[in-house]
XYZ file of C-alpha atoms in Angstrom:
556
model
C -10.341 17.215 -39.484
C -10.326 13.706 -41.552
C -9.867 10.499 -39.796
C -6.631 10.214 -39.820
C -5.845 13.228 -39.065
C -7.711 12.760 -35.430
C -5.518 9.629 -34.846
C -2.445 11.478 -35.631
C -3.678 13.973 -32.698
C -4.711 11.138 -30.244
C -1.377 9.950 -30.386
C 0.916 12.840 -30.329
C -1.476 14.001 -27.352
C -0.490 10.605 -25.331
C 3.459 11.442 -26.607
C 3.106 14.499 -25.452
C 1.733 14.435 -21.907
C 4.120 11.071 -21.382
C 7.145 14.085 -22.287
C 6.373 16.550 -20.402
C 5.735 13.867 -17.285
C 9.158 12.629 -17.662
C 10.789 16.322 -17.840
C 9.071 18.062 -15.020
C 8.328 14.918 -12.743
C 10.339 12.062 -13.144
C 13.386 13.689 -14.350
C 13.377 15.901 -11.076
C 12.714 13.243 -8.678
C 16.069 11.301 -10.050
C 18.052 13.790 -9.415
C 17.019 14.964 -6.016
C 17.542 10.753 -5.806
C 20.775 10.584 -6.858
C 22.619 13.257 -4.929
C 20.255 12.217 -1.642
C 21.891 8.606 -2.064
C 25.254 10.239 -2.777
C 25.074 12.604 0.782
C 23.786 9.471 2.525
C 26.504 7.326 1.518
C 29.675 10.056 2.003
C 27.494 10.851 5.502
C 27.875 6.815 6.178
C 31.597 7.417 5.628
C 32.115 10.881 7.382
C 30.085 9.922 10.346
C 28.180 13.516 10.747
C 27.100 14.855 14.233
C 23.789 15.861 13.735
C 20.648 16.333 16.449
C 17.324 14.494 16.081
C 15.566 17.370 15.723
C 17.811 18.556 12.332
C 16.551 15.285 10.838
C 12.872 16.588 10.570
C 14.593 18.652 7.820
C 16.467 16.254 5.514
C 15.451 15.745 2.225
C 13.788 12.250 2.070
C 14.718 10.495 -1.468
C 14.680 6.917 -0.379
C 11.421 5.836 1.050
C 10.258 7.268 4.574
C 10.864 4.354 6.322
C 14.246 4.045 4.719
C 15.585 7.611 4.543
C 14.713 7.575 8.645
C 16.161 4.529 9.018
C 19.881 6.303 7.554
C 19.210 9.591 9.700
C 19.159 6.964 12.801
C 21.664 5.169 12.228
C 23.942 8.341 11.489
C 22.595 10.184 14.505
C 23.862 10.496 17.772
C 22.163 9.832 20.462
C 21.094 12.925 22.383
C 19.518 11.501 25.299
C 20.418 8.739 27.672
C 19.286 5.259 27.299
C 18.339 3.288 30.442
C 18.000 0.081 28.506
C 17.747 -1.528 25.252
C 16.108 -4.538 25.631
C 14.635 -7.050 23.369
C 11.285 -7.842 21.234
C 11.862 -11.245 19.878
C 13.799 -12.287 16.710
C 16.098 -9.550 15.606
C 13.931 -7.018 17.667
C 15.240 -4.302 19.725
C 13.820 -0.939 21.398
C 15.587 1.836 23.571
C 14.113 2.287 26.553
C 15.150 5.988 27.290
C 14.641 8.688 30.137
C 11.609 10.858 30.509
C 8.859 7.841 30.387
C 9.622 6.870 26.554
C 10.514 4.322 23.900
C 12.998 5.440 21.495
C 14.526 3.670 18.196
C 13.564 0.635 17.535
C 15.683 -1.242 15.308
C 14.438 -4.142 12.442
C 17.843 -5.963 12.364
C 16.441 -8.509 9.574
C 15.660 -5.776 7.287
C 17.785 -3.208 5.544
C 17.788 -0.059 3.848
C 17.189 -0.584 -0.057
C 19.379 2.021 -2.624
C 22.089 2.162 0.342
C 25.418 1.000 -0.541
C 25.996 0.407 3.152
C 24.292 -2.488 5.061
C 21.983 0.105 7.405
C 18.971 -1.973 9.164
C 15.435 -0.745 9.425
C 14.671 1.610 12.485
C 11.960 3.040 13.439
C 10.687 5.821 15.919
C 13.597 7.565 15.815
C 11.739 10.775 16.927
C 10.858 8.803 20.504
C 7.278 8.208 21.648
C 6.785 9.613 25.101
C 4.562 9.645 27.570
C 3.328 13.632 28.501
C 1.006 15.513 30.452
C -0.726 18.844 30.287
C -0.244 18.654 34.142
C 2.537 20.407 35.748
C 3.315 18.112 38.638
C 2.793 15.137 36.698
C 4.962 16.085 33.902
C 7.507 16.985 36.485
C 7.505 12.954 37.851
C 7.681 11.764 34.132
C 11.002 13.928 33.613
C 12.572 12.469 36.732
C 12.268 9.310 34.945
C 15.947 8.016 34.578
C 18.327 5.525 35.587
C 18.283 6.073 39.190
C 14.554 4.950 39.399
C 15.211 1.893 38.268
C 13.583 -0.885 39.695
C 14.053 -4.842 39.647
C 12.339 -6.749 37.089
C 10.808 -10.332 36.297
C 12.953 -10.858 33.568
C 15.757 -9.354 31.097
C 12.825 -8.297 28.495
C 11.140 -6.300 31.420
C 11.748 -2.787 32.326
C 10.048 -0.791 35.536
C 10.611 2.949 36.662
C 9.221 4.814 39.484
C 9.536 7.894 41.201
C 8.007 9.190 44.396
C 7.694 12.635 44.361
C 6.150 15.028 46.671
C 2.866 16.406 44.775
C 2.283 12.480 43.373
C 3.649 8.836 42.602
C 4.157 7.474 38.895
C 5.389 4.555 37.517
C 6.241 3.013 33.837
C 6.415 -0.721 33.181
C 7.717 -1.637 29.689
C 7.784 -5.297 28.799
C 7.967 -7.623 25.769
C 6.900 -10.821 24.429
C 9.442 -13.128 22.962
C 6.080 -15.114 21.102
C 5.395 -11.571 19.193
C 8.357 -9.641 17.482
C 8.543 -6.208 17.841
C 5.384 -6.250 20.508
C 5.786 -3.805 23.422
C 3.238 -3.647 26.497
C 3.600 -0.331 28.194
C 1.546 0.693 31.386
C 1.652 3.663 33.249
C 0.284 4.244 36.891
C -0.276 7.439 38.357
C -1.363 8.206 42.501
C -2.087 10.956 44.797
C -1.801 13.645 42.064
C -4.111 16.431 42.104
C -5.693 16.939 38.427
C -8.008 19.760 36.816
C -11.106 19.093 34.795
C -9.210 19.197 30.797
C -5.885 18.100 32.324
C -4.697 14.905 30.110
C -1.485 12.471 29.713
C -0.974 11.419 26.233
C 1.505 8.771 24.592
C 3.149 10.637 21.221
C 5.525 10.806 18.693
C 6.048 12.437 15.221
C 7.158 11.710 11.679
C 6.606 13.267 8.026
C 5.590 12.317 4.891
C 8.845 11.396 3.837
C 8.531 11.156 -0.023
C 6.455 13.406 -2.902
C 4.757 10.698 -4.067
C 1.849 9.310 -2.212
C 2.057 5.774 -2.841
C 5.150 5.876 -0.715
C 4.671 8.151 1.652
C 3.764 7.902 5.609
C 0.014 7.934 6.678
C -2.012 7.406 9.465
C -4.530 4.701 9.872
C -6.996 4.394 12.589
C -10.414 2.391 14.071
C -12.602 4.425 15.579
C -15.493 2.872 16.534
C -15.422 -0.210 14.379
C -14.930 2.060 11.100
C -11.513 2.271 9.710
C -10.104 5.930 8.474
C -6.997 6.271 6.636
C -5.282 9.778 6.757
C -2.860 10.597 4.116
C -0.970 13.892 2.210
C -2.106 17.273 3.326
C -4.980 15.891 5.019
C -2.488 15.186 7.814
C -1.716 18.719 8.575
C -4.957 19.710 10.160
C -5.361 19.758 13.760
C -7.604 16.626 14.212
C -9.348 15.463 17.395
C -11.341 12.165 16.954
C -13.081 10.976 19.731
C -14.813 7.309 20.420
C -13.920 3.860 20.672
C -10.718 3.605 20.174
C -9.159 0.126 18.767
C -5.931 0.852 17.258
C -3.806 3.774 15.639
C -0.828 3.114 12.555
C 1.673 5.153 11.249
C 4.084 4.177 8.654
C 3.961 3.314 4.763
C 3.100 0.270 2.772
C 5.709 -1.989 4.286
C 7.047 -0.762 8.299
C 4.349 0.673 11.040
C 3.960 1.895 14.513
C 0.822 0.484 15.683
C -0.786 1.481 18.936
C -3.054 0.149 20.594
C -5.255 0.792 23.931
C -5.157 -2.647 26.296
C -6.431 -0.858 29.369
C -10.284 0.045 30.306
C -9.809 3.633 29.226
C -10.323 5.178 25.704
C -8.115 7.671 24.658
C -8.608 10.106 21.779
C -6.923 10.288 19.044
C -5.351 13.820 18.101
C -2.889 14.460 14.793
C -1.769 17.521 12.836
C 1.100 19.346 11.810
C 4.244 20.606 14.044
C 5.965 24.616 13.423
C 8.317 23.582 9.929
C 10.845 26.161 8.270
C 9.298 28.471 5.980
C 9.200 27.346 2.747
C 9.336 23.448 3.436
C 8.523 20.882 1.585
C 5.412 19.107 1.851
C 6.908 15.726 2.441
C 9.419 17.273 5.259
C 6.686 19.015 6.880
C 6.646 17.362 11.349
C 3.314 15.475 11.838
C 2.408 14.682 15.384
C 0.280 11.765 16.575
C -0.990 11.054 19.915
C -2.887 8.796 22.242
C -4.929 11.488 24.620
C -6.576 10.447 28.328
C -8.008 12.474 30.622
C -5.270 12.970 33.853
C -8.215 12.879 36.341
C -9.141 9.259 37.522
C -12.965 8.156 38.632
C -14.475 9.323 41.164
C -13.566 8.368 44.747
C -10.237 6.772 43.543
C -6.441 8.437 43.171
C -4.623 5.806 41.449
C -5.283 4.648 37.936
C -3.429 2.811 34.793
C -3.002 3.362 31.303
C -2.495 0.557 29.362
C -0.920 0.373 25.600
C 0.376 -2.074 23.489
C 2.693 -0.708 21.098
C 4.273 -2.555 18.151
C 6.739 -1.800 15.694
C 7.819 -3.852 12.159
C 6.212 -4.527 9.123
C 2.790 -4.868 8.266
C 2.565 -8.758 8.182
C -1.217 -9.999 8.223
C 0.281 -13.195 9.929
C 2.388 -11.472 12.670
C -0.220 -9.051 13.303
C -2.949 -11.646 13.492
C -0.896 -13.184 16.213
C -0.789 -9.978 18.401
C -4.232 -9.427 17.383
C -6.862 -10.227 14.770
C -8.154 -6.736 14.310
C -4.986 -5.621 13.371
C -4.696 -7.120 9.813
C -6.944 -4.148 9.181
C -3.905 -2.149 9.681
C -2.620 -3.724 6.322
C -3.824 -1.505 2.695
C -4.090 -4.492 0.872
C -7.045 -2.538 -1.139
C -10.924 -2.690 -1.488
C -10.529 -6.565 -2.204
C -8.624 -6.917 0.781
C -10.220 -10.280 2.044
C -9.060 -11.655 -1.023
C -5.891 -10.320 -0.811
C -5.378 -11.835 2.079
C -6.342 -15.379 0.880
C -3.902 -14.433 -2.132
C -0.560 -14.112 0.265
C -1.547 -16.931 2.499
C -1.486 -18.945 -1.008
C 1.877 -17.084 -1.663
C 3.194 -18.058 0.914
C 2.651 -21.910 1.049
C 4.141 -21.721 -2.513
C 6.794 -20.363 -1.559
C 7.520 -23.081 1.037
C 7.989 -25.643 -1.987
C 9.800 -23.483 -4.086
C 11.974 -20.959 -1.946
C 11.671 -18.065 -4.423
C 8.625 -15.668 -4.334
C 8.824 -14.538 -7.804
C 8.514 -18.194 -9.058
C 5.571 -18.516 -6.386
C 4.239 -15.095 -8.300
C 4.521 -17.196 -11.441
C 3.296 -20.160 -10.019
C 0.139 -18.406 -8.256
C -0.886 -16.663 -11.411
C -0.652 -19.695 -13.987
C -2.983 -21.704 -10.855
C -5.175 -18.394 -11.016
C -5.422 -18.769 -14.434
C -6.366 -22.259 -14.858
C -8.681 -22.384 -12.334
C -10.688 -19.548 -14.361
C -10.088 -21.077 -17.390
C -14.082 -21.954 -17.892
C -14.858 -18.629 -17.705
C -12.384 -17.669 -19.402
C -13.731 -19.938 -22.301
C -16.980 -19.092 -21.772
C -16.500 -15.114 -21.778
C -14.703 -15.772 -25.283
C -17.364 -17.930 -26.744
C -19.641 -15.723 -25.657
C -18.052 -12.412 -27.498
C -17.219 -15.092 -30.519
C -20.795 -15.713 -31.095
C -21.917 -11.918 -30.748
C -18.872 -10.944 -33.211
C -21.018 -13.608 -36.105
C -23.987 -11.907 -34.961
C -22.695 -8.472 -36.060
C -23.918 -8.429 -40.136
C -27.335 -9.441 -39.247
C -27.486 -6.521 -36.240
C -25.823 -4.195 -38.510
C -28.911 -5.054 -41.335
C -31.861 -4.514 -38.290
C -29.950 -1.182 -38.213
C -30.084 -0.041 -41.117
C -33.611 -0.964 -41.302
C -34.910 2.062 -38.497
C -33.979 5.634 -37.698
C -32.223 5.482 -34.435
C -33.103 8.987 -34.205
C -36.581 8.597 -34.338
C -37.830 7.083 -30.614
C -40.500 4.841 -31.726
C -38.473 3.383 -34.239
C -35.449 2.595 -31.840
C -37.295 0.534 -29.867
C -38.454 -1.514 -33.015
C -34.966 -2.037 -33.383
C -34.262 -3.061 -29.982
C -36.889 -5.620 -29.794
C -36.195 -7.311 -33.004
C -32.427 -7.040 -32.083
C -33.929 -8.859 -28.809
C -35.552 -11.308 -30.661
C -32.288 -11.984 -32.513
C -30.535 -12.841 -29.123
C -33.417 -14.863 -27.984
C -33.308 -17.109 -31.479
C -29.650 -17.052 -31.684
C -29.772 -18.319 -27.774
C -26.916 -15.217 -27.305
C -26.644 -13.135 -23.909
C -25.127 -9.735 -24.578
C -23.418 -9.770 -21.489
C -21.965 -13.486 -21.481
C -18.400 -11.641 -22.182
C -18.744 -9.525 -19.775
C -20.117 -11.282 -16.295
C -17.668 -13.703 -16.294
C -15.007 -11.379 -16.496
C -16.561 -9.539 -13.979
C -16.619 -12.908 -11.700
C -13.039 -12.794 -11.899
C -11.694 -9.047 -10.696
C -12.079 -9.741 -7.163
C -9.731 -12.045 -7.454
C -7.404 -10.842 -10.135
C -7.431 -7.141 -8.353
C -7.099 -8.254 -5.069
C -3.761 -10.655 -6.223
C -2.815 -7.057 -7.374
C -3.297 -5.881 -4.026
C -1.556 -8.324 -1.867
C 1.723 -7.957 -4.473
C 1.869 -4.149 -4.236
C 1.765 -4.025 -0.418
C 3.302 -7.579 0.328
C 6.079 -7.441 3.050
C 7.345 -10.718 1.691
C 8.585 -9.119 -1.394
C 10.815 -6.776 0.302
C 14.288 -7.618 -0.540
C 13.146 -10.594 -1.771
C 15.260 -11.455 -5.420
C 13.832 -13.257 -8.229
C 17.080 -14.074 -10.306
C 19.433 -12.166 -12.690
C 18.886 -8.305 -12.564
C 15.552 -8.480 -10.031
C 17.226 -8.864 -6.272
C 14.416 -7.004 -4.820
C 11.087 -7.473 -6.200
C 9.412 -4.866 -4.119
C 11.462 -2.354 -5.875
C 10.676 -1.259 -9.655
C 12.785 -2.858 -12.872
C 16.237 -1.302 -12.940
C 16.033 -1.965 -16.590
C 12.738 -1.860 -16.846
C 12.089 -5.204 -19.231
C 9.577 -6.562 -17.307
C 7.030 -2.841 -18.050
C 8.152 -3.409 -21.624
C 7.208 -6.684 -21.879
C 3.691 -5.624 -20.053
C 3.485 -3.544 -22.555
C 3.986 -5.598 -25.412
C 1.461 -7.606 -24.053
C -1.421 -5.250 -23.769
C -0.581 -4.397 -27.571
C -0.615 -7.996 -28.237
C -4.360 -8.120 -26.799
C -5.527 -6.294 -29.249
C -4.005 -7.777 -32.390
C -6.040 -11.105 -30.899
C -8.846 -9.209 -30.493
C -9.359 -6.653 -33.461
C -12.933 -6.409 -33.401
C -13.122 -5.019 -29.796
C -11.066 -1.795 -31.060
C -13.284 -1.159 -34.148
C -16.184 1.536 -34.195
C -18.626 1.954 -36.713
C -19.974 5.256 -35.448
C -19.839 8.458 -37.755
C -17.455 10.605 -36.402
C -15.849 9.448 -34.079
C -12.459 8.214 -33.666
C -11.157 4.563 -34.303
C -10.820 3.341 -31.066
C -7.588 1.212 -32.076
C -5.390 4.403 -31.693
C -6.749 5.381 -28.177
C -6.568 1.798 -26.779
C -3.387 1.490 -28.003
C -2.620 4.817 -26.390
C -3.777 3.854 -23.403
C -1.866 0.721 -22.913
C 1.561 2.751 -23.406
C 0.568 4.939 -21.079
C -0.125 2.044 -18.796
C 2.877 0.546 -19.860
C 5.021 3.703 -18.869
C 3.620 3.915 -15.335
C 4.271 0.687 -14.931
C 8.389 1.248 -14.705
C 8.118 2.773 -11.129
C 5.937 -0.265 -9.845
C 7.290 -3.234 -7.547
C 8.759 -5.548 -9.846
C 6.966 -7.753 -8.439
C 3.662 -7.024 -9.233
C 4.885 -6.616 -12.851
C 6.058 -9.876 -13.141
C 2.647 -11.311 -12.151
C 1.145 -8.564 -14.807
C 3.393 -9.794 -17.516
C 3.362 -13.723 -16.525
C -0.878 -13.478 -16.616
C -1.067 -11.356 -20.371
C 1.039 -14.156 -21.306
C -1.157 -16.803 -20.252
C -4.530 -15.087 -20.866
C -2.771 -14.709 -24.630
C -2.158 -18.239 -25.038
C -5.982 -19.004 -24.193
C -7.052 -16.848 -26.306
C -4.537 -17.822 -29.132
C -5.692 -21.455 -28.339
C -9.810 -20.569 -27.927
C -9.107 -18.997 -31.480
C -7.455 -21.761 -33.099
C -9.712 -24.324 -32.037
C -12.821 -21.885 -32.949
C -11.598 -21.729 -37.069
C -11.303 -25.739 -36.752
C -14.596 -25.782 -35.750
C -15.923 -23.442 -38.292
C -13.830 -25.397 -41.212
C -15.421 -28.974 -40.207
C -18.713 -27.289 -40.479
C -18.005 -25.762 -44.121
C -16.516 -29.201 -45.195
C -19.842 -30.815 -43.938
């Protein structure tokens, strides 16, 4: 096979695969997407009675946080609510019978692909308190409205019941200072417990989408070391035991987080629930749960178990407010630190110019400028080695690379070249390298940002955590990694025998890139597309100024 003939074969192979993607992924997920948005929206309209356990089995198109979020707000309730009280700003939480929270609703946030204006709501399968004692059990169930007691305040909520084998009790408050916080203690006395008896605080969800990026996980800190949980790995019966800090569950944007704020450490257990034959993967019931022993110290009958739960987005700020520790909770990625530093720098630019995508845009061009001498440096640097090239290509020619002894007379003298020509091989490469912490953790803190969520740009972007609806911005991201390499030719060039010119496969590669680049936040594109553009223009400029440079010196 000649040349070109390999070219023509890298190519089709890239057409190919990007095909058969679209037919038997994409093209399936839209459609499943469609009619799931249709039924939601004629459910909206019809107003369907259906049970909280039938939700566990509804197809989840939208993401998991937002499909739930429609089940809740089309489900009736099926248990009685003692109180809703609430948790700051456009918080609330149910406080419901049986020692347990149930839906908690995110009134500032709303469901995206919905033509009806549904808010955010979370927990809507409850998350109770239980115990793998009989008696004990028995005084959580009597839990209701009759065992209400008086409270400090409106945001405060205390039941307790007095039964003959024991005494519990459940005090729920919240903290107008922390939206969406929820302090939860419960006391037990006089009970008699077994060795392996426990009480646990639980819930459940599921996956809620086929595609891992979006779906639901769980996120823990056990002992100072941070696991995250997601897909399949979820369905096996998990105990972990150790210091507990704090437990998630939720996707990129919306969490539960609980954590222990007692002097007891509970266990962590998670794993999958009984699902219909044949379900889907992303509809299959995950449990979670918070796991104490039921038998207090020794010598003593009563004892408390202390949680604080929250629920709403995954905000480093808010979180940091509740807790430091729990800005671990957000995935902002390996570079996370920097991440971090990224949004705090988003968001003061935002405070001057009310718009986060022209804060992306204005982030990106300070990025860029502020690397700039690098930038200039890296260039120079691959600039010099490019002039460099006829004189390495003669040492070449000179030895037998296959023959050992004479490759490493080539190396040295091609050495020696670098050391007379004052070049370092790798001055193109370590400043680059300098600047991917900072460039991938930008990435990062836009893929997982709260603040982009429903946040518009202008024109056809109203939501730039959501993906192009016309998908301009991946084309012109595209456009731009081809325009990369018609500034720089001589990276894509290969003077091996045999193999093939690396021109075609980069520039298969960056349609590829290009292509998954239509389902990502638009967002995140925009900063993509806004930085080629830049980095383009330095290079376009480093060039220009380079043949100036090279023309004085020929006229002298």
């Amino acid at each position: 096979m000649n040349m070109n003939r390999k070219n023509i074969f890298i190519i089709g192979a890239f057409i190919v695969f990007i095909g058969l993607y679209q037919y038997f992924v994409l093209s399936p997920y839209q459609a499943r997407f469609r009619q799931t948005q249709a039924q939601s929206v004629t459910a909206q309209a019809v107003t369907p009675t259906k049970t909280l356990d039938e939700t566990n089995g509804k197809k989840k198109a939208l993401s998991p946080t937002a499909q739930e979020s429609l089940d809740a707000a089309n489900t009736p309730i099926t248990h009685d609510v003692i109180s809703e009280i609430q948790a700051g700003h456009n918080r609330s939480i149910e406080v419901i019978e049986g020692a347990a929270l149930g839906r908690a609703v995110l009134a500032d946030y709303f469901v995206r692909g919905a033509n009806v204006r549904t808010p955010i709501v979370l927990n809507n399968e409850k998350l109770v308190w239980t115990s793998s004692n009989a008696a004990v059990q028995r005084c959580f169930d009597t839990l209701n409205k009759a065992h209400v007691q008086p409270a400090a305040n409106a945001n405060e909520v205390v039941l307790q019941s007095d039964t003959p084998q024991g005494f519990c009790a459940l005090r729920i408050a919240t903290n107008d200072n922390n939206p969406g916080l929820v302090g939860m203690t419960v006391t037990l006395d006089r009970f008699k417990t077994n060795p392996g008896e426990f009480i646990e605080l639980t819930s459940q969800g599921v996956l809620g989408s086929e595609k891992q990026a979006d779906q639901n996980y769980v996120a823990y800190k056990m002992d100072d070391s941070i696991h995250k949980v997601h897909g399949k790995d979820l369905f096996a019966k998990t105990e972990v035991h150790g210091r507990m800090s704090w437990m998630a569950w939720g996707d990129r944007y919306f969490s539960i987080i609980v954590k222990p704020s007692g002097s007891y450490s509970p266990d962590l257990n998670y794993g999958s629930l009984p699902s219909e034959a044949g379900a889907k993967v992303s509809e299959i019931p995950v449990s979670y749960s918070f796991r104490y022993p039921a038998a207090p110290e020794d010598g003593k009958t009563r004892f408390d178990f202390s949680t604080d739960v929250y629920f709403g987005t995954r905000d480093p700020s808010a979180l940091n407010a509740i807790a430091p520790d729990l800005v671990e909770t957000v995935d902002l990625g390996f570079f996370a630190s920097v991440a971090r530093v990224m949004l705090w720098a988003l968001k003061s630019l935002n405070t001057v110019f009310h718009n986060f995508g022209v804060s992306i845009i204005a982030l990106t061009l300070i990025v860029r400028l502020l690397f700039w001498p690098l930038s200039k440096k890296a260039y120079t640097s691959t600039n010099r080695m490019k002039e460099l090239q006829p004189e390495m290509e003669r040492i070449k020619k000179k030895y037998d690379s296959t023959d050992k002894s004479q490759a490493e007379k080539m190396n040295k003298e091609v050495f020696a070249l670098y050391k007379t020509k004052k070049v370092n091989p790798l001055g193109g490469c370590l400043p680059m390298l300098l600047q991917l912490p900072i460039f991938l953790g930008l990435y990062g803190a836009l893929n997982h940002s709260i603040d982009l969520y429903q946040a518009p740009f202008f024109g056809w972007i109203q939501d730039l955590s959501m993906r192009d609806p016309f998908y301009i911005l991946p084309a012109l991201w595209t456009v731009s990694l081809l325009g990369y390499m018609q500034v720089n030719p001589q990276a894509m060039n290969t003077s091996q025998p045999g193999m093939p010119n690396m021109k075609w496969i980069m520039m298969g590669m960056n349609v590829f890139f290009g292509f998954l680049s239509k389902d990502w936040p638009s967002g995140l594109v925009l900063y993509l597309v806004v930085s080629n553009c830049v980095g383009l223009s330095q290079q376009f400029f480093l060039q220009r100024s380079n043949k100036k440079l090279q023309l004085m010196k020929e006229g002298a």
